[in-house]
Amino acid sequence: MCYAIPGQVIRIQDKIVTVEYFGEEKKAINELENLQIGDYIYAQGGYVINKITEIEAKDILSVWKETFFELQEVDLRLSRLTFDKNIIDKKVSIILDKALENVSLSKDDFEYLLRKEDENTLQLIYKTANFLRQKYLKNSCCVHGIIEISNYCRCRCMYCGISRYNKTLTRYKMTAEEIAAAAVKAVTKFGFKALVLQGGEGEHYSIDELAGVIRKIKKEAGVLICVSFGEVGAEGLQKLYDAGARAILLRFETSNPQLYAKFHPQRNLDSRLFNIKKAYQIGYLIITGALIGLPGQTPQDIINDIFLAKELNAEMYSFGPFLPHPHTPLGSNNRIDSEEIFKTLALIRLLDPQNGKILVTTALETLNPEARRKGLLSGANSVMINVTPLEYRKQYEIYPDRMHRSKEISVQIEETISLLISLGRSPTDLGIS
Ligand code: 5AD
């Protein structure tokens, strides 16, 4: 995330440190050498990522202290749950009461909610999700940066604008130096604390090259690195982890094996899931999810998708709309209604109220310009900022007219911060409990 709040180390037990933030204690894994009690640090996704001086920390904390509690108040006010039970059907009210009382919902309950379309019920589902988000996770909102390092891809995902089907796209590949420079700038100039490096799958970079880039970034900047290069296999995952990557963004795209096989020629869901599970075993934080609105996908499929993401130990859920790209085999389909995605985000919050970080994806923002605000008020608590150099960004055309494709980083940050402040959210990630 972007502007994480520094915390002070108050206990160290082997690799686990306890950190204090404005009176709240959080635990994080430490991999830095020479960390001592009393030091000030930044943590991301449960990892200590760097140490800062006491003077610097106190400076930042004094600015934060004023706003930190004010923001919490605003959020509390906006997430209050008031509703008129008479305007919704009884079954919805029973299901939502269960969710509020921390009773597990069945897949049938979820499907019942997902099939609802009337405005009153939708508003109530969103509000309930937002209430649960506030209750368990308070007002912190993760803000990660993403660098799209290359649009070369060997895959034939039938929906994807950078797949091999798109013969009209100008392909690019950032050099190792360009990637490292963009990453270090994002951290040192703009204050990002977590960065996703994403690119099409294939041999256009070797794993050793990618590992080298990660080592270089980690040497020059304290940041949580998330990798997103498709299926790199067990050995590849281990090498990237050893180089310093600590999170992976790999969607399973759909939990329905038949749909998966249909839209990913020569691929299968098992191999996708193997990569995600292996990454978790190695120790990666998992960011995963699915596309919503694929042709032939049913409400049951979507419910299975959200359950699968949880089963895969998602630290962060990435669910977004399928947006047809004209130069792909699925190009002539229609765009889905954005309410279907807001509903999905809210249902994920009902499924994983206490832990999950839920992302408002750029695809959802592309579908609905109000998506960030609406998504954050429907259970989500995470957004991404595109920090790919502008000269490449337009070419990473997984779908057309991508939001933020020509916006300077500083403008995106300004817009994000002002939205978060208006909602009472702190752009911060205080890590694992
Ligand atoms: N619409 C929306 N998302 C897409 N992705 C690829 N193509 C599209 C599309 N047409 C998503 C995939 C992939 C991520 C990098 O981009 O889910 O995992």
JSON list of C-alpha atoms in Angstrom, two decimals, residues 81-101 116 118 120-121 123-125 127-128:
[
{"chain": "A", "resi": 81, "resn": "LEU", "atom": "CA", "xyz": [-26.50, -0.10, 9.34]},
{"chain": "A", "resi": 82, "resn": "THR", "atom": "CA", "xyz": [-30.02, 1.21, 9.31]},
{"chain": "A", "resi": 83, "resn": "PHE", "atom": "CA", "xyz": [-32.77, -0.29, 7.23]},
{"chain": "A", "resi": 84, "resn": "ASP", "atom": "CA", "xyz": [-36.44, -0.85, 6.98]},
{"chain": "A", "resi": 85, "resn": "LYS", "atom": "CA", "xyz": [-37.05, -4.59, 7.14]},
{"chain": "A", "resi": 86, "resn": "ASN", "atom": "CA", "xyz": [-40.51, -4.17, 5.67]},
{"chain": "A", "resi": 87, "resn": "ILE", "atom": "CA", "xyz": [-39.22, -3.31, 2.23]},
{"chain": "A", "resi": 88, "resn": "ILE", "atom": "CA", "xyz": [-37.24, -6.49, 1.65]},
{"chain": "A", "resi": 89, "resn": "ASP", "atom": "CA", "xyz": [-38.29, -10.10, 1.52]},
{"chain": "A", "resi": 90, "resn": "LYS", "atom": "CA", "xyz": [-38.12, -12.16, 4.67]},
{"chain": "A", "resi": 91, "resn": "LYS", "atom": "CA", "xyz": [-35.60, -14.64, 3.40]},
{"chain": "A", "resi": 92, "resn": "VAL", "atom": "CA", "xyz": [-33.09, -11.91, 2.55]},
{"chain": "A", "resi": 93, "resn": "SER", "atom": "CA", "xyz": [-33.49, -10.49, 6.01]},
{"chain": "A", "resi": 94, "resn": "ILE", "atom": "CA", "xyz": [-32.92, -13.91, 7.62]},
{"chain": "A", "resi": 95, "resn": "ILE", "atom": "CA", "xyz": [-29.80, -14.53, 5.56]},
{"chain": "A", "resi": 96, "resn": "LEU", "atom": "CA", "xyz": [-28.33, -11.11, 6.31]},
{"chain": "A", "resi": 97, "resn": "ASP", "atom": "CA", "xyz": [-29.10, -11.50, 10.01]},
{"chain": "A", "resi": 98, "resn": "LYS", "atom": "CA", "xyz": [-27.16, -14.76, 9.97]},
{"chain": "A", "resi": 99, "resn": "ALA", "atom": "CA", "xyz": [-24.21, -12.99, 8.34]},
{"chain": "A", "resi": 100, "resn": "LEU", "atom": "CA", "xyz": [-24.34, -10.26, 10.96]},
{"chain": "A", "resi": 101, "resn": "GLU", "atom": "CA", "xyz": [-24.42, -12.83, 13.74]},
{"chain": "A", "resi": 116, "resn": "LYS", "atom": "CA", "xyz": [-31.72, -10.56, -6.25]},
{"chain": "A", "resi": 118, "resn": "ASP", "atom": "CA", "xyz": [-34.34, -5.01, -6.77]},
{"chain": "A", "resi": 120, "resn": "ASN", "atom": "CA", "xyz": [-33.75, -2.03, -1.97]},
{"chain": "A", "resi": 121, "resn": "THR", "atom": "CA", "xyz": [-32.32, -5.49, -1.54]},
{"chain": "A", "resi": 123, "resn": "GLN", "atom": "CA", "xyz": [-28.58, -1.54, -1.17]},
{"chain": "A", "resi": 124, "resn": "LEU", "atom": "CA", "xyz": [-29.12, -3.64, 1.92]},
{"chain": "A", "resi": 125, "resn": "ILE", "atom": "CA", "xyz": [-26.65, -6.31, 0.81]},
{"chain": "A", "resi": 127, "resn": "LYS", "atom": "CA", "xyz": [-24.65, -1.89, 3.41]},
{"chain": "A", "resi": 128, "resn": "THR", "atom": "CA", "xyz": [-24.39, -5.14, 5.34]}
]
